[in-house]
Coordinates of C-alpha atoms in Angstrom, one line a residue:
X73 CA 0.0 0.0 0.0
X74 CA 1.5 3.4 -1.1
X75 CA 0.8 6.2 1.3
X76 CA 0.2 9.7 -0.2
X77 CA 2.5 12.5 0.8
X78 CA 1.3 14.4 3.9
X79 CA 0.5 17.7 1.9
X80 CA -1.8 15.7 -0.3
X81 CA -3.5 14.0 2.7
X82 CA -3.9 17.4 4.5
X83 CA -5.4 19.0 1.4
X84 CA -8.0 16.3 1.0
X85 CA -8.7 16.4 4.7
X86 CA -9.3 20.1 4.5
X87 CA -11.6 19.6 1.6
X88 CA -13.6 16.9 3.4
X89 CA -13.8 19.0 6.6
X90 CA -15.1 22.0 4.6
X91 CA -17.7 19.9 2.9
X92 CA -19.0 18.6 6.3
X93 CA -19.2 22.2 7.6
X94 CA -21.1 23.3 4.5
X95 CA -23.5 20.4 5.1
X96 CA -24.1 21.6 8.7
X97 CA -24.6 25.2 7.7
X98 CA -26.8 24.5 4.7
X99 CA -30.0 25.0 6.7
X100 CA -29.1 28.6 7.4
X101 CA -29.4 29.7 3.8
X102 CA -31.1 33.0 3.5
X103 CA -29.8 34.3 6.8
X104 CA -27.8 37.5 6.6
X105 CA -24.3 36.6 5.4
X106 CA -25.0 32.8 5.3
X107 CA -25.1 32.4 1.5
X108 CA -21.9 34.3 1.1
X109 CA -20.2 32.2 3.8
X110 CA -21.3 29.0 2.1
X111 CA -19.9 30.3 -1.2
X112 CA -16.6 31.1 0.5
X113 CA -16.5 27.6 2.0
X114 CA -17.5 26.1 -1.4
X115 CA -14.6 27.9 -3.1
X116 CA -12.3 26.8 -0.2
X117 CA -13.4 23.1 -0.6
X118 CA -12.8 23.3 -4.4
X119 CA -9.5 24.9 -3.8
X120 CA -8.4 22.3 -1.3
X121 CA -9.6 19.4 -3.6
X122 CA -8.0 20.9 -6.8
X123 CA -4.7 21.5 -5.2
X124 CA -4.7 18.1 -3.5
X125 CA -5.2 16.6 -7.0
X126 CA -2.6 19.0 -8.5
X127 CA 0.1 17.7 -6.0
X128 CA -0.1 14.3 -7.5
X129 CA -0.4 15.4 -11.1
X130 CA 3.0 15.6 -12.9
X131 CA 1.5 16.1 -16.5
X132 CA 2.3 19.7 -17.1
X133 CA -0.9 20.7 -19.0
X134 CA -3.2 19.2 -16.4
X135 CA -1.0 20.6 -13.6
X136 CA -1.2 24.0 -15.2
X137 CA -5.0 23.8 -15.5
X138 CA -5.4 22.8 -11.8
X139 CA -3.1 25.7 -10.9
X140 CA -5.4 28.1 -12.7
X141 CA -8.4 26.6 -10.9
X142 CA -6.6 27.1 -7.5
X143 CA -6.0 30.7 -8.3
X144 CA -9.7 31.3 -9.2
X145 CA -11.0 29.5 -6.1
X146 CA -8.4 31.4 -3.9
X147 CA -9.9 34.7 -5.2
X148 CA -13.4 33.4 -4.5
X149 CA -12.6 32.3 -1.0
X150 CA -11.3 35.8 -0.2
X151 CA -14.0 38.0 -1.9
X152 CA -16.9 35.8 -0.7
X153 CA -15.6 35.9 2.9
X154 CA -15.6 39.7 2.8
X155 CA -19.1 39.7 1.4
X156 CA -20.1 37.4 4.3
X157 CA -18.5 39.8 6.9
X158 CA -20.3 42.8 5.4
X159 CA -23.7 41.1 5.3
X160 CA -23.4 39.4 8.7
X161 CA -22.4 42.7 10.4
X162 CA -25.3 44.7 9.0
X163 CA -23.5 46.2 6.0
X164 CA -25.3 44.1 3.4
X165 CA -26.3 47.1 1.4
X166 CA -22.7 47.4 0.1
X167 CA -22.9 43.8 -1.1
X168 CA -26.4 44.2 -2.6
X169 CA -25.2 47.2 -4.6
X170 CA -22.1 45.6 -6.0
X171 CA -22.9 41.8 -5.8
X172 CA -21.9 41.4 -9.4
X173 CA -18.4 42.7 -8.6
X174 CA -18.1 40.1 -5.8
X175 CA -19.3 37.4 -8.1
X176 CA -17.1 38.4 -11.0
X177 CA -13.8 38.8 -9.2
X178 CA -12.9 35.1 -9.1
X179 CA -14.1 34.6 -12.6
X180 CA -11.8 37.4 -13.8
X181 CA -8.9 35.9 -12.0
X182 CA -9.6 32.5 -13.5
X183 CA -9.8 34.0 -17.0
X184 CA -6.6 35.9 -16.8
X185 CA -4.9 32.7 -15.6
X186 CA -6.5 30.6 -18.3
X187 CA -5.4 33.1 -21.0
X188 CA -2.0 33.6 -19.6
X189 CA -0.2 32.0 -22.6
X190 CA -1.6 34.8 -24.7
X191 CA -0.7 37.9 -22.6
X192 CA 1.7 36.6 -19.9
X193 CA 0.1 38.9 -17.3
X194 CA -0.1 36.3 -14.6
X195 CA 3.1 34.3 -14.7
X196 CA 6.0 33.0 -16.8
X197 CA 8.3 30.0 -17.2
X198 CA 5.7 27.6 -15.7
X199 CA 7.4 24.3 -14.7
X200 CA 6.3 21.2 -12.8
X201 CA 8.9 20.1 -10.2
X202 CA 9.1 17.2 -7.9
X203 CA 9.6 18.2 -4.3
X204 CA 8.6 16.5 -1.0
X205 CA 7.3 13.6 -3.2
X206 CA 4.6 15.8 -4.8
X207 CA 4.2 17.8 -8.0
X208 CA 5.2 21.4 -7.2
X209 CA 4.8 24.3 -9.6
X210 CA 7.6 26.8 -10.2
X211 CA 6.9 30.0 -12.1
X212 CA 7.7 33.7 -12.1
X213 CA 4.7 35.6 -10.9
X214 CA 3.9 38.8 -12.8
X215 CA 2.3 42.0 -11.5
X216 CA -1.2 40.8 -12.0
X217 CA -0.8 37.6 -10.1
X218 CA 0.9 39.5 -7.2
X219 CA -1.9 42.1 -7.2
X220 CA -4.7 39.4 -7.3
X221 CA -3.2 37.4 -4.5
X222 CA -2.5 40.5 -2.3
X223 CA -6.1 41.7 -3.0
X224 CA -7.4 38.4 -1.8
X225 CA -5.4 38.6 1.4
X226 CA -6.6 42.2 2.0
X227 CA -10.2 41.2 1.4
X228 CA -10.0 38.5 4.1
X229 CA -8.2 40.8 6.5
X230 CA -10.9 43.5 6.1
X231 CA -13.6 40.9 6.7
X232 CA -11.8 39.6 9.8
X233 CA -11.5 43.3 11.1
X234 CA -15.2 43.8 10.5
X235 CA -16.0 40.8 12.7
X236 CA -13.6 41.8 15.4
X237 CA -15.1 45.3 15.4
X238 CA -18.6 43.9 15.7
X239 CA -17.9 41.6 18.6
X240 CA -16.2 44.3 20.5
X241 CA -19.0 46.8 19.9
X242 CA -22.1 44.6 20.3
X243 CA -21.7 42.8 23.5
X244 CA -20.9 39.2 24.6
X245 CA -23.4 37.2 22.7
X246 CA -21.5 34.8 20.4
X247 CA -18.3 36.9 21.0
X248 CA -16.0 33.8 21.3
X249 CA -17.6 32.3 18.2
X250 CA -17.1 35.4 16.1
X251 CA -13.6 35.9 17.3
X252 CA -12.9 32.3 16.3
X253 CA -14.2 32.9 12.8
X254 CA -12.0 36.0 12.5
X255 CA -8.9 34.1 13.9
X256 CA -9.5 31.2 11.5
X257 CA -8.3 33.3 8.6
X258 CA -4.9 33.9 10.1
X259 CA -3.3 30.4 9.2
X260 CA -4.3 30.5 5.5
X261 CA -3.5 34.2 5.1
X262 CA 0.0 33.6 6.6
X263 CA 0.5 30.6 4.3
X264 CA -0.6 32.6 1.3
X265 CA 1.8 35.5 2.1
X266 CA 4.7 33.0 2.6
X267 CA 4.1 31.2 -0.7
X268 CA 3.4 34.5 -2.5
X269 CA 6.7 36.1 -1.6
X270 CA 8.8 32.9 -1.6
X271 CA 9.3 32.7 2.2
X272 CA 10.2 29.1 3.2
X273 CA 12.3 26.3 2.0
X274 CA 9.8 24.9 -0.6
X275 CA 8.5 27.9 -2.7
X276 CA 7.2 25.5 -5.3
X277 CA 4.5 24.1 -3.0
X278 CA 1.7 26.1 -1.4
X279 CA 0.8 25.1 2.1
X280 CA -2.4 27.2 2.1
X281 CA -4.7 24.1 1.8
X282 CA -2.8 22.5 4.8
X283 CA -3.4 25.6 6.8
X284 CA -7.1 25.2 6.1
X285 CA -7.2 22.4 8.7
X286 CA -7.0 24.8 11.7
X287 CA -9.2 27.2 9.8
X288 CA -11.9 24.5 9.5
X289 CA -11.5 23.5 13.1
X290 CA -12.0 27.1 14.3
X291 CA -15.0 27.6 12.0
X292 CA -16.5 24.3 13.3
X293 CA -16.1 25.5 16.9
X294 CA -17.8 28.7 16.0
X295 CA -20.8 27.3 14.1
X296 CA -21.4 23.7 15.2
X297 CA -23.8 23.7 18.1
X298 CA -23.9 27.6 18.6
X299 CA -26.5 28.6 16.1
X300 CA -24.4 31.6 15.4
X301 CA -26.6 32.5 12.3
X302 CA -29.7 32.5 14.4
X303 CA -28.5 35.7 16.0
X304 CA -26.6 38.2 14.0
X305 CA -25.3 41.7 14.5
X306 CA -27.1 42.9 11.4
X307 CA -30.4 43.1 13.3
X308 CA -28.9 45.4 16.0
X309 CA -27.0 47.5 13.5
X310 CA -29.9 48.0 11.2
X311 CA -32.2 48.4 14.2
X312 CA -30.1 51.1 15.7
X313 CA -30.0 53.0 12.4
X314 CA -33.8 52.5 11.9
X315 CA -34.5 53.7 15.4
X316 CA -33.1 57.1 14.4
X317 CA -33.8 57.3 10.7
X318 CA -37.4 56.0 10.9
X319 CA -38.4 57.8 14.1
X320 CA -41.0 60.4 13.4
X321 CA -39.5 62.8 15.9
X322 CA -36.5 64.9 14.9
X323 CA -33.2 63.4 16.3
X324 CA -29.8 65.1 16.2
X325 CA -26.5 63.6 17.3
X326 CA -24.0 66.2 18.4
X327 CA -20.4 65.9 19.8
X328 CA -19.2 67.4 23.0
X329 CA -18.9 70.9 21.4
X330 CA -22.6 70.6 20.4
X331 CA -21.7 70.4 16.7
X332 CA -24.0 68.3 14.5
X333 CA -22.6 64.9 13.7
X334 CA -25.7 63.4 12.1
X335 CA -29.5 63.9 12.0
X336 CA -32.5 62.0 10.8
X337 CA -35.0 62.9 8.1
X338 CA -37.5 64.2 10.5
X339 CA -34.9 66.7 11.8
X340 CA -34.1 67.8 8.2
X341 CA -37.7 68.5 7.5
X342 CA -38.4 70.2 10.8
X343 CA -35.5 72.5 10.7
X344 CA -35.4 73.1 6.9
X345 CA -31.9 72.0 6.3
X346 CA -30.2 69.1 4.4
X347 CA -27.9 66.7 6.2
X348 CA -24.8 67.7 4.3
X349 CA -25.4 71.4 5.1
X350 CA -26.0 70.6 8.8
X351 CA -22.9 68.5 9.5
X352 CA -20.3 70.2 11.8
X353 CA -22.6 73.2 12.3
X354 CA -23.4 74.2 16.0
X355 CA -26.8 72.9 17.0
X356 CA -27.8 76.4 18.3
X357 CA -27.1 77.9 14.9
X358 CA -29.1 75.2 13.2
X359 CA -32.1 76.0 15.3
X360 CA -31.7 79.8 15.0
X361 CA -30.9 80.2 18.7
X362 CA -28.8 83.2 19.7
X363 CA -26.3 81.9 22.1
X364 CA -28.6 79.6 23.8
X365 CA -27.5 75.9 24.1
X366 CA -30.6 73.8 23.1
X367 CA -29.1 70.8 25.1
X368 CA -29.4 72.8 28.3
X369 CA -33.1 73.8 27.8
X370 CA -36.5 72.0 28.1
X371 CA -38.0 73.6 25.0
X372 CA -37.0 75.6 21.9
X373 CA -38.9 77.6 19.4
X374 CA -38.0 77.1 15.7
X375 CA -38.9 79.3 12.8
X376 CA -38.7 77.3 9.5
X377 CA -40.5 77.6 6.2
X378 CA -42.8 80.4 7.5
X379 CA -43.9 78.2 10.5
X380 CA -43.2 78.8 14.1
X381 CA -42.9 75.5 16.0
X382 CA -42.3 74.7 19.6
X383 CA -40.3 71.6 20.5
X384 CA -39.6 70.0 23.9
X385 CA -36.0 68.9 24.1
X386 CA -34.7 65.6 25.6
X387 CA -30.9 65.4 25.8
X388 CA -29.1 62.1 26.6
X389 CA -25.3 61.9 27.1
X390 CA -23.6 59.5 24.5
X391 CA -20.8 57.3 25.5
X392 CA -18.6 54.9 23.6
X393 CA -17.9 51.2 24.5
X394 CA -15.2 52.3 26.9
X395 CA -17.5 54.7 28.8
X396 CA -15.9 57.8 27.4
X397 CA -18.3 60.7 26.9
X398 CA -18.4 61.5 23.2
X399 CA -21.5 63.7 22.7
X400 CA -25.3 63.8 23.1
X401 CA -28.4 62.4 21.5
X402 CA -31.0 65.2 21.2
X403 CA -34.6 64.3 20.6
X404 CA -37.2 67.0 19.7
X405 CA -40.9 66.5 20.2
X406 CA -43.2 68.9 18.4
X407 CA -45.7 70.3 21.0
X408 CA -46.9 73.2 19.0
X409 CA -50.4 72.2 18.7
X410 CA -50.5 71.0 22.3
X411 CA -49.1 74.3 23.6
X412 CA -51.6 76.3 21.6
X413 CA -54.5 74.1 22.8
X414 CA -53.3 74.5 26.4
X415 CA -53.1 78.3 26.0
X416 CA -56.6 78.5 24.5
X417 CA -58.1 76.3 27.1
X418 CA -56.3 78.3 29.8
X419 CA -57.7 81.6 28.6
X420 CA -61.2 80.2 28.2
X421 CA -61.1 78.5 31.6
X422 CA -60.0 81.7 33.4
X423 CA -62.5 84.0 31.6
X424 CA -65.5 81.6 31.9
X425 CA -64.7 80.8 35.5
X426 CA -64.3 84.5 36.3
X427 CA -67.6 85.3 34.7
X428 CA -69.4 82.4 36.3
X429 CA -68.2 83.3 39.8
X430 CA -68.6 87.1 39.5
X431 CA -71.4 87.7 37.1
X432 CA -73.6 84.8 38.1
X433 CA -73.2 85.7 41.8
X434 CA -74.5 89.2 40.9
X435 CA -77.4 87.6 38.9
X436 CA -78.2 85.3 41.9
X437 CA -78.2 88.3 44.3
X438 CA -80.5 90.4 42.2
X439 CA -82.8 87.6 41.5
X440 CA -83.1 86.7 45.2
X441 CA -83.8 90.4 46.0
X442 CA -86.4 90.7 43.2
X443 CA -88.2 87.6 44.4
X444 CA -88.7 89.2 47.8
X445 CA -90.3 92.3 46.2
X446 CA -92.7 90.4 43.9
X447 CA -96.2 89.4 45.1
X448 CA -97.3 87.6 41.9
X449 CA -96.8 83.8 42.7
X450 CA -96.1 83.0 39.0
X451 CA -93.4 85.7 38.8
X452 CA -91.9 84.7 42.1
X453 CA -91.7 81.1 40.9
X454 CA -89.9 82.1 37.8
X455 CA -87.4 84.2 39.8
X456 CA -86.9 81.3 42.2
X457 CA -86.1 79.0 39.2
X458 CA -83.7 81.6 37.8
X459 CA -82.0 81.9 41.2
X460 CA -81.7 78.1 41.4
X461 CA -80.0 78.0 37.9
X462 CA -77.7 80.8 38.9
X463 CA -76.7 78.9 42.0
X464 CA -76.0 75.8 39.8
X465 CA -73.8 77.8 37.5
X466 CA -71.9 79.3 40.4
X467 CA -71.4 75.8 41.8
X468 CA -70.3 74.6 38.3
X469 CA -67.7 77.3 38.3
X470 CA -66.5 76.3 41.7
X471 CA -66.3 72.7 40.5
X472 CA -64.2 73.8 37.5
X473 CA -61.9 75.6 39.9
X474 CA -61.6 72.5 42.0
X475 CA -60.7 70.5 38.9
X476 CA -57.9 72.9 38.0
X477 CA -56.7 73.0 41.6
X478 CA -56.6 69.3 42.1
X479 CA -55.2 68.1 38.8
X480 CA -52.6 70.8 38.2
X481 CA -51.2 70.7 41.7
X482 CA -47.9 68.9 42.5
X483 CA -48.8 65.4 43.6
X484 CA -48.1 64.4 47.3
X485 CA -47.7 60.9 48.8
X486 CA -48.4 60.3 52.4
X487 CA -50.0 57.7 54.7
X488 CA -53.7 58.4 54.9
X489 CA -56.1 57.0 57.6
X490 CA -59.2 56.3 55.5
X491 CA -61.5 56.1 58.5
X492 CA -60.6 59.7 59.5
X493 CA -60.7 60.9 55.9
X494 CA -64.3 59.5 55.4
X495 CA -65.4 61.1 58.6
X496 CA -64.0 64.4 57.4
X497 CA -65.8 64.1 54.1
X498 CA -69.1 63.2 55.9
X499 CA -68.7 66.3 58.2
X500 CA -68.0 68.6 55.4
X501 CA -71.3 67.5 53.8
X502 CA -73.2 67.9 57.0
X503 CA -71.9 71.5 57.4
X504 CA -72.4 72.5 53.7
X505 CA -75.6 70.7 52.9
X506 CA -79.3 71.2 53.9
X507 CA -79.4 68.2 56.2
X508 CA -81.3 65.9 53.8
X509 CA -80.1 62.3 53.6
X510 CA -78.2 60.1 56.0
X511 CA -74.5 59.4 55.6
X512 CA -72.7 56.7 57.6
X513 CA -69.1 55.6 57.7
X514 CA -68.1 52.0 57.9
X515 CA -64.3 51.7 57.9
X516 CA -61.9 49.7 59.9
X517 CA -58.2 50.7 60.6
X518 CA -57.4 50.9 56.9
X519 CA -54.7 53.2 55.5
X520 CA -53.2 53.9 52.1
X521 CA -50.3 55.8 50.7
X522 CA -51.7 58.4 48.4
X523 CA -52.3 62.1 47.9
X524 CA -54.8 63.0 50.7
X525 CA -56.2 66.2 48.9
X526 CA -57.0 64.3 45.7
X527 CA -58.4 61.4 47.6
X528 CA -60.7 63.6 49.6
X529 CA -61.9 65.5 46.6
X530 CA -62.8 62.2 44.8
X531 CA -64.7 60.7 47.7
X532 CA -66.4 64.1 48.4
X533 CA -67.5 64.4 44.8
X534 CA -68.9 60.9 44.8
X535 CA -70.8 61.6 48.0
X536 CA -72.2 64.9 46.6
X537 CA -73.3 63.1 43.5
X538 CA -75.0 60.4 45.5
X539 CA -76.9 62.9 47.7
X540 CA -78.0 64.9 44.8
X541 CA -79.2 62.2 42.5
X542 CA -80.4 59.4 44.9
X543 CA -83.8 60.8 45.5
X544 CA -85.6 62.2 48.6
X545 CA -83.8 61.6 52.0
X546 CA -81.3 59.0 50.6
X547 CA -79.1 56.8 52.7
X548 CA -75.4 56.8 51.7
X549 CA -72.7 54.6 53.2
X550 CA -69.0 55.4 53.0
X551 CA -66.8 52.4 53.5
X552 CA -63.1 51.3 53.0
X553 CA -61.5 47.9 52.9
X554 CA -58.2 46.3 51.9
X555 CA -58.2 44.2 48.8
X556 CA -54.9 42.5 48.4
X557 CA -52.3 45.1 47.5
X558 CA -54.9 47.9 47.1
X559 CA -57.6 49.7 49.1
X560 CA -61.2 50.1 47.9
X561 CA -63.3 53.1 49.0
X562 CA -67.0 52.7 48.2
X563 CA -69.8 55.2 48.1
X564 CA -73.1 53.3 48.1
X565 CA -76.6 54.8 48.0
X566 CA -80.1 53.4 47.7
X567 CA -81.2 55.7 44.9
X568 CA -82.2 54.8 41.3
X569 CA -78.6 54.5 40.1
X570 CA -76.4 56.6 37.8
X571 CA -78.0 56.9 34.3
X572 CA -76.3 54.7 31.7
X573 CA -75.5 57.7 29.4
X574 CA -73.5 59.4 32.2
X575 CA -71.3 56.3 32.6
X576 CA -71.0 55.7 28.8
X577 CA -69.4 59.2 28.6
X578 CA -66.8 58.2 31.1
X579 CA -66.2 54.9 29.3
X580 CA -65.8 56.6 25.9
X581 CA -63.3 59.1 27.4
X582 CA -64.9 62.1 25.6
X583 CA -68.2 63.9 25.2
X584 CA -70.1 64.4 22.0
X585 CA -73.1 66.3 20.8
X586 CA -75.4 63.3 21.2
X587 CA -73.8 61.8 24.3
X588 CA -72.7 64.0 27.2
X589 CA -72.9 64.1 31.0
X590 CA -74.8 66.6 33.1
X591 CA -71.8 68.2 34.8
X592 CA -68.2 67.9 36.0
X593 CA -68.8 65.8 39.1
X594 CA -68.2 62.4 37.5
X595 CA -65.4 63.7 35.3
X596 CA -63.7 65.2 38.4
X597 CA -64.0 61.8 40.2
X598 CA -62.7 60.0 37.2
X599 CA -59.7 62.3 36.6
X600 CA -58.9 62.2 40.3
X601 CA -58.9 58.4 40.3
X602 CA -56.5 58.5 37.4
X603 CA -54.3 60.9 39.2
X604 CA -54.1 58.5 42.2
X605 CA -53.1 55.7 39.8
X606 CA -56.4 54.0 40.6
X607 CA -59.6 52.9 39.1
X608 CA -63.2 54.0 39.4
X609 CA -66.1 51.6 38.8
X610 CA -69.8 51.7 39.2
X611 CA -72.4 49.1 40.0
X612 CA -76.0 50.3 39.4
X613 CA -78.0 47.1 40.0
X614 CA -79.3 48.1 43.4
X615 CA -78.8 51.8 43.8
X616 CA -75.4 53.0 43.0
X617 CA -72.1 51.7 44.3
X618 CA -69.2 53.8 43.2
X619 CA -65.9 52.1 44.1
X620 CA -62.5 53.8 44.0
X621 CA -59.6 51.3 44.0
X622 CA -56.2 52.7 44.9
X623 CA -53.0 50.7 44.8
X624 CA -51.1 50.7 48.0
X625 CA -47.3 50.3 47.5
X626 CA -46.5 50.3 51.3
X627 CA -46.6 47.0 53.1
X628 CA -49.2 46.5 55.9
X629 CA -47.9 47.0 59.4
X630 CA -48.9 45.1 62.6
X631 CA -51.7 47.5 63.4
X632 CA -53.6 46.3 60.5
X633 CA -54.1 49.6 58.7
X634 CA -50.8 49.9 57.1

């Protein structure tokens, strides 16, 4: 039995190992970079097999043809590996735009080698020599061959650097595997350079296919069992870019000197400037600010295209992977319509509330005085009704004032004894009301952490609503109990129940011309419940049970209330 020389065995082993790796990775076709990596492995397997056969082929024409095939597949291995690295790390757009160049490069190298006898651009004085028991090839490389081989080495090097940059920048997931893929290129690249520039004792034999053995071993470590193609940096890279470019709000990235580094399309449109014109300009100048640093303010006003827009500004420090501060991400939110709406509502609220409180108080006083001077019962009845309506409007104005005071105040959070709070609400009704109706309090030692002012307004509003709409001499019960991690405060009456259309308005979240409530009471209770982080519900099957449920973040103490 004749044993083949070890370079031949190593070449065939590299080809076989590469084919097995291709078989394992075949299921990942279509994943970012996978097709190009399979193409690179295919060229590598062909190269290893062709060179293994070449090493036992002493017939010069056949040996020359196999040498040409080795050069073509060498070029394919390098260029396809670069395409893989680009696509895998989220730079697939480069490959998509120039895919024909990646595909044509190995074909061009093969054609120049095949037609070398005509032009002599690749090599000269081709000769088959016996060395180490194999058929080596000795020839003088010309400029084209040197450039093609050097380009292949550079392509592989660039691809490896892309992988290293990605694993350093994008966290630990598959970091060891990606590093292994990058390192796997070092043995064959070193072997190519040594053969290309005649370094070593046997220049007529290329040991690149032998160096594929550790290359295949490292690739197998990276891909077999790791599902590396199931997660790829392309998702994160494209996602980060899309998070800025596709965001509807203007986003500007600035350096530490607040000079524009990049901005998204929304910022270009909002500020009326193209990206190329905005780069390196101070952000303040871009926004038309005179000396004011936009990153130090909460809002800016921008005049662009004949429009005046107001933006809130959110500035976030930007650091690199080493934690060094390198700039800021500045996000602008257009609040022009919101600010104008708030301004209009503020003016209307102040004017109407002022008129209701002052003018209707005057109307109420004159109407009451006139009623005392009139003897005609019909006229007195009309004046009494007018006085009643005036009183209702004054009360409505006070309710609107309460809404503004409660909802616009700074929230507080303290421990509230609900039994004491319910007694306070009952006492306020007794002192303000006309004495009709019975109000009782049923509450154990229950406490909750909440804003006491808002809580008292909500319960008082529900009690007022119950006494007003529950009929003659109603019975109302105020109660509180703990329900798991929350506290429920219930206002129950024995009246006819809140009309469905009143509750439908709350459920819809807005009033319309055909569906609206009778006042601000339920809205005030609903808004207050939301401000407390709670929920307001109604049960109208037997009377009305309005239940305010407020979450309690504080643990219960031994006293039972807290």
